Tab-separated table of C-alpha atoms in Angstrom:
chain	number	residue	atom	x	y	z
L	26	MET	CA	77.958	6.920	10.419
L	27	ILE	CA	75.578	5.010	12.688
L	28	GLU	CA	75.522	6.093	16.312
L	29	SER	CA	76.805	3.250	18.437
L	30	VAL	CA	73.991	3.454	20.990
L	31	LEU	CA	71.524	2.347	18.298
L	32	LEU	CA	73.502	-0.866	17.857
L	33	THR	CA	73.092	-1.813	21.520
L	34	ALA	CA	69.347	-2.396	21.169
L	35	ALA	CA	67.689	-5.535	19.864
L	36	ARG	CA	64.104	-6.077	18.756
L	37	ILE	CA	62.587	-9.057	20.512
L	38	LEU	CA	59.741	-11.254	19.340
L	39	THR	CA	58.281	-13.763	21.800
L	40	PHE	CA	56.933	-17.102	20.631
L	41	GLU	CA	54.882	-19.995	21.902
L	42	GLY	CA	55.859	-22.704	19.478
L	43	GLU	CA	55.497	-21.035	16.084
L	44	LYS	CA	52.915	-18.534	17.302
L	45	VAL	CA	54.150	-14.948	17.615
L	46	LEU	CA	53.008	-13.454	20.916
L	47	THR	CA	54.490	-9.987	21.488
L	48	ASN	CA	57.029	-7.382	20.425
L	49	ALA	CA	59.508	-6.069	22.963
L	50	SER	CA	62.881	-4.391	23.327
L	51	GLY	CA	66.193	-5.478	24.772
L	52	PHE	CA	69.886	-4.651	24.686
L	53	PHE	CA	73.308	-6.245	24.887
L	54	PHE	CA	75.460	-6.323	28.014
L	55	GLU	CA	78.947	-7.782	28.137
L	56	ARG	CA	80.852	-8.901	31.214
L	57	ASP	CA	83.997	-11.006	31.538
L	58	GLU	CA	83.821	-11.945	27.846
L	59	ARG	CA	80.273	-13.245	28.281
L	60	LEU	CA	77.427	-11.700	26.306
L	61	PHE	CA	73.910	-11.245	27.656
L	62	LEU	CA	70.606	-10.018	26.321
L	63	VAL	CA	68.809	-7.794	28.830
L	64	THR	CA	65.075	-7.129	28.822
L	65	SER	CA	62.118	-6.891	31.183
L	66	ARG	CA	61.300	-9.990	33.197
L	67	HIS	CA	57.635	-9.812	32.146
L	68	ILE	CA	58.760	-10.411	28.560
L	69	MET	CA	59.964	-13.879	29.589
L	70	ILE	CA	56.930	-14.735	31.692
L	71	ASP	CA	53.926	-12.819	32.998
L	72	LYS	CA	51.360	-14.831	34.898
L	73	PRO	CA	48.729	-12.047	35.287
L	74	SER	CA	48.420	-11.686	31.505
L	75	LYS	CA	48.947	-15.432	30.889
L	76	HIS	CA	52.034	-14.723	28.824
L	77	PHE	CA	54.129	-17.895	28.654
L	78	PRO	CA	56.523	-17.866	25.682
L	79	ASP	CA	58.940	-20.736	25.208
L	80	ARG	CA	61.451	-18.904	23.036
L	81	ILE	CA	62.407	-15.457	21.802
L	82	GLU	CA	63.905	-14.250	18.570
L	83	ILE	CA	66.155	-11.237	18.074
L	84	GLU	CA	67.252	-9.529	14.886
L	85	LEU	CA	70.980	-9.146	14.202
L	86	HIS	CA	72.891	-6.996	11.733
L	87	ILE	CA	75.316	-9.121	9.738
L	88	ASP	CA	77.040	-6.687	7.370
L	89	ALA	CA	78.782	-3.530	8.592
L	90	LYS	CA	78.755	-2.124	5.061
L	91	ASN	CA	75.082	-2.843	4.432
L	92	MET	CA	72.867	-2.455	7.492
L	93	ALA	CA	69.851	-3.625	5.505
L	94	ARG	CA	71.171	-7.174	5.828
L	95	SER	CA	70.042	-9.003	8.935
L	96	THR	CA	69.227	-12.409	10.306
L	97	GLY	CA	67.157	-13.759	13.144
L	98	LEU	CA	68.556	-15.583	16.159
L	99	SER	CA	66.198	-17.897	18.034
L	100	ILE	CA	66.886	-18.300	21.747
L	101	PRO	CA	65.062	-20.970	23.777
L	102	LEU	CA	63.846	-19.902	27.206
L	103	TYR	CA	63.810	-23.385	28.748
L	104	ARG	CA	66.167	-26.320	28.877
L	105	ASN	CA	65.061	-29.647	30.330
L	106	GLY	CA	61.940	-27.970	31.631
L	107	LYS	CA	63.841	-25.268	33.522
L	108	SER	CA	64.065	-21.589	32.649
L	109	ILE	CA	67.513	-20.476	31.510
L	110	TRP	CA	67.080	-16.745	32.019
L	111	ARG	CA	67.949	-15.010	35.261
L	112	GLN	CA	65.691	-12.647	37.136
L	113	GLY	CA	66.189	-10.753	40.349
L	114	ARG	CA	64.487	-10.231	43.669
L	115	ASP	CA	65.128	-7.964	46.605
L	116	ALA	CA	63.451	-7.210	49.917
L	117	ALA	CA	60.611	-5.452	48.091
L	118	GLY	CA	59.869	-8.394	45.772
L	119	GLU	CA	60.530	-9.223	42.146
L	120	ILE	CA	62.601	-6.910	39.962
L	121	ASP	CA	61.296	-6.529	36.429
L	122	VAL	CA	64.636	-7.191	34.744
L	123	ALA	CA	65.843	-10.425	33.181
L	124	VAL	CA	68.998	-11.522	31.388
L	125	ILE	CA	69.728	-14.495	29.211
L	126	GLU	CA	73.194	-15.459	28.042
L	127	ILE	CA	73.869	-15.535	24.320
L	128	GLU	CA	76.241	-18.222	23.116
L	129	ARG	CA	78.805	-16.349	21.053
L	130	LYS	CA	79.342	-19.328	18.769
L	131	ALA	CA	75.693	-19.020	17.744
L	132	LEU	CA	76.318	-15.528	16.366
L	133	PRO	CA	77.320	-15.117	12.720
L	134	GLU	CA	80.980	-14.096	12.485
L	135	THR	CA	79.988	-10.831	10.813
L	136	THR	CA	77.452	-9.787	13.475
L	137	VAL	CA	77.474	-6.022	14.103
L	138	TYR	CA	76.449	-4.842	17.563
L	139	ARG	CA	77.601	-2.841	20.566
L	140	ALA	CA	77.286	-3.940	24.186
L	141	PHE	CA	77.236	-2.039	27.436
L	142	THR	CA	79.711	-3.204	30.066
L	143	PRO	CA	80.086	-2.657	33.831
L	144	ALA	CA	82.107	0.450	32.939
L	145	HIS	CA	78.931	1.972	31.461
L	146	LEU	CA	76.994	1.734	34.730
L	147	HIS	CA	76.378	4.900	36.695
L	148	ASP	CA	78.983	5.886	39.269
L	149	PRO	CA	77.089	6.548	42.535
L	150	GLU	CA	79.406	9.494	43.198
L	151	ASP	CA	78.111	11.273	40.089
L	152	GLN	CA	74.890	13.149	40.703
L	153	VAL	CA	71.980	12.814	38.290
L	154	GLU	CA	69.634	15.703	38.894
L	155	VAL	CA	65.861	15.689	38.615
L	156	GLY	CA	64.955	16.803	35.098
L	157	THR	CA	68.148	15.449	33.538
L	158	SER	CA	67.546	14.573	29.879
L	159	MET	CA	67.936	10.939	28.851
L	160	LEU	CA	67.075	8.657	25.944
L	161	VAL	CA	65.018	5.465	25.801
L	162	VAL	CA	66.214	3.283	22.911
L	163	GLY	CA	63.758	0.685	21.697
L	164	PHE	CA	60.932	-0.538	19.533
L	165	PRO	CA	57.606	1.027	20.629
L	166	LEU	CA	54.687	-1.020	19.288
L	167	GLY	CA	57.345	-2.833	17.265
L	168	PHE	CA	57.943	0.357	15.268
L	169	HIS	CA	61.430	0.755	13.817
L	170	ASP	CA	63.378	1.369	10.628
L	171	THR	CA	62.350	-1.831	8.872
L	172	LEU	CA	64.869	-1.319	6.061
L	173	HIS	CA	67.931	-0.898	8.263
L	174	HIS	CA	66.539	-2.750	11.297
L	175	MET	CA	67.231	0.148	13.634
L	176	PRO	CA	65.449	1.194	16.841
L	177	VAL	CA	64.072	4.646	17.540
L	178	VAL	CA	64.684	6.841	20.571
L	179	ARG	CA	62.370	8.810	22.820
L	180	HIS	CA	63.423	11.691	25.001
L	181	ALA	CA	62.912	11.218	28.726
L	182	ALA	CA	63.667	13.147	31.881
L	183	VAL	CA	64.442	11.943	35.386
L	184	ALA	CA	61.171	12.402	37.278
L	185	SER	CA	62.096	11.246	40.788
L	186	SER	CA	65.141	11.549	43.010
L	187	PHE	CA	67.762	9.440	41.256
L	188	GLY	CA	69.428	7.053	43.675
L	189	LEU	CA	66.361	6.677	45.878
L	190	ARG	CA	64.157	3.626	45.496
L	191	PHE	CA	60.795	5.111	44.539
L	192	GLN	CA	58.206	3.936	47.093
L	193	GLY	CA	60.776	1.394	48.266
L	194	LYS	CA	61.062	-0.329	44.882
L	195	GLY	CA	64.303	-0.697	42.954
L	196	TYR	CA	63.379	1.799	40.276
L	197	PHE	CA	63.253	5.513	39.513
L	198	LEU	CA	60.679	7.416	37.488
L	199	THR	CA	61.045	8.878	34.025
L	200	ASP	CA	58.861	11.414	32.279
L	201	ALA	CA	58.494	10.181	28.700
L	202	ARG	CA	55.974	9.159	26.102
L	203	THR	CA	56.223	5.387	25.832
L	204	HIS	CA	54.205	2.543	24.355
L	205	ARG	CA	53.883	-1.203	24.555
L	206	GLY	CA	56.964	-2.805	23.058
L	207	THR	CA	59.303	-0.373	24.807
L	208	SER	CA	59.671	-2.697	27.793
L	209	GLY	CA	63.279	-3.798	28.153
L	210	SER	CA	64.778	-0.709	26.519
L	211	PRO	CA	67.989	0.810	27.889
L	212	VAL	CA	67.605	4.206	29.537
L	213	VAL	CA	70.808	6.095	28.845
L	214	LEU	CA	72.555	9.368	29.605
L	215	ARG	CA	75.192	10.905	27.369
L	216	ALA	CA	78.640	10.665	28.985
L	217	ALA	CA	80.700	13.765	29.587
L	218	ASP	CA	82.608	14.941	26.524
L	219	ASP	CA	85.941	14.508	28.300
L	220	ASP	CA	85.238	10.879	29.279
L	221	SER	CA	87.218	8.782	26.813
L	222	SER	CA	87.133	5.607	28.914
L	223	LEU	CA	83.939	4.351	27.227
L	224	GLY	CA	85.433	4.236	23.754
L	225	ASP	CA	82.973	4.430	20.884
L	226	LEU	CA	79.953	3.961	23.186
L	227	PRO	CA	79.942	7.208	25.221
L	228	TRP	CA	76.700	6.561	27.089
L	229	ILE	CA	75.911	5.844	30.737
L	230	LEU	CA	73.403	3.043	31.311
L	231	LEU	CA	71.062	4.292	34.032
L	232	GLY	CA	68.175	1.866	33.902
L	233	VAL	CA	65.933	-0.649	32.156
L	234	HIS	CA	62.549	0.688	31.091
L	235	SER	CA	59.741	-1.439	32.471
L	236	ALA	CA	56.256	0.027	32.228
L	237	ARG	CA	54.073	3.088	32.396
L	238	ILE	CA	52.815	4.232	35.790
L	239	ASP	CA	49.139	4.979	36.273
L	240	VAL	CA	46.893	6.001	39.149
L	241	GLY	CA	44.075	3.628	39.985
L	242	SER	CA	41.769	6.470	40.959
L	243	ARG	CA	42.255	8.340	37.666
L	244	ASP	CA	39.044	9.286	35.869
L	245	LEU	CA	39.595	7.831	32.393
L	246	GLU	CA	37.447	10.543	30.801
L	247	LEU	CA	38.558	13.609	32.748
L	248	ASP	CA	42.188	12.855	33.615
L	249	GLU	CA	45.026	12.313	31.200
L	250	ALA	CA	47.520	9.532	31.840
L	251	LEU	CA	50.437	10.584	34.025
L	252	GLY	CA	53.033	10.072	31.331
L	253	LEU	CA	55.396	8.635	33.937
L	254	ASN	CA	57.295	5.360	33.720
L	255	CYS	CA	59.404	3.163	35.939
L	256	ALA	CA	62.980	2.288	35.048
L	257	TRP	CA	64.779	-0.286	37.181
L	258	TYR	CA	68.258	0.716	38.264
L	259	ALA	CA	70.801	-0.873	35.930
L	260	ASP	CA	73.164	-1.922	38.728
L	261	ILE	CA	70.980	-5.053	39.136
L	262	LEU	CA	72.883	-6.333	36.084
L	263	MET	CA	75.966	-6.829	38.221
L	264	THR	CA	74.001	-9.359	40.255
L	265	LEU	CA	72.264	-11.048	37.338
L	266	THR	CA	75.444	-11.536	35.299
L	267	LYS	CA	77.660	-12.700	38.134
L	268	GLY	CA	79.388	-16.061	37.832
């Protein structure tokens, strides 16, 4: 048995022409029968690092009885010179989350995946306490089960008051060991055992992992890295997938 949450994640490769640029993580989100790939906005474009891919490629499972079988799906990022992904902004500036719609007819008929839905988003009435244990599902440094094309998970804990915008930004902090390539991973919380409404994907989608947090004044020789990360609140997906 393969845990369903592992099938929500997708390994992303970014390309400029035929040149491979970076590894990253993403996941599937479904709304109103439309399917989206979610990742960090800086995977699509990042001016400070001069990262300007023109397409991405994701790996798909194509045989439920043999998870070693996979195929790649190439997704262009521009059409007629215009970007076709969606990214968000709020009063505090850009939000490091992006979505791009996947044309279902482009998927092999035997594709095996799981997708989060609006029902998997956190209910504001449910409290998530500081220190709550979560998982980050992704592909750190591109590392994964290369035979079965599966992601790995890292344990994380809520490190700031969940529900508050940390320093006015639309994210909360997590305490976790992360690496490059984890950007775009889903940050999830196991649903209550008595919650049967989520079917075979009993996980609450809390956020989208973005990046590690560091302190500019840190002495690189004397001080260890904080080990803290920012995760953008997942409710931004309701805006980015609307209409």
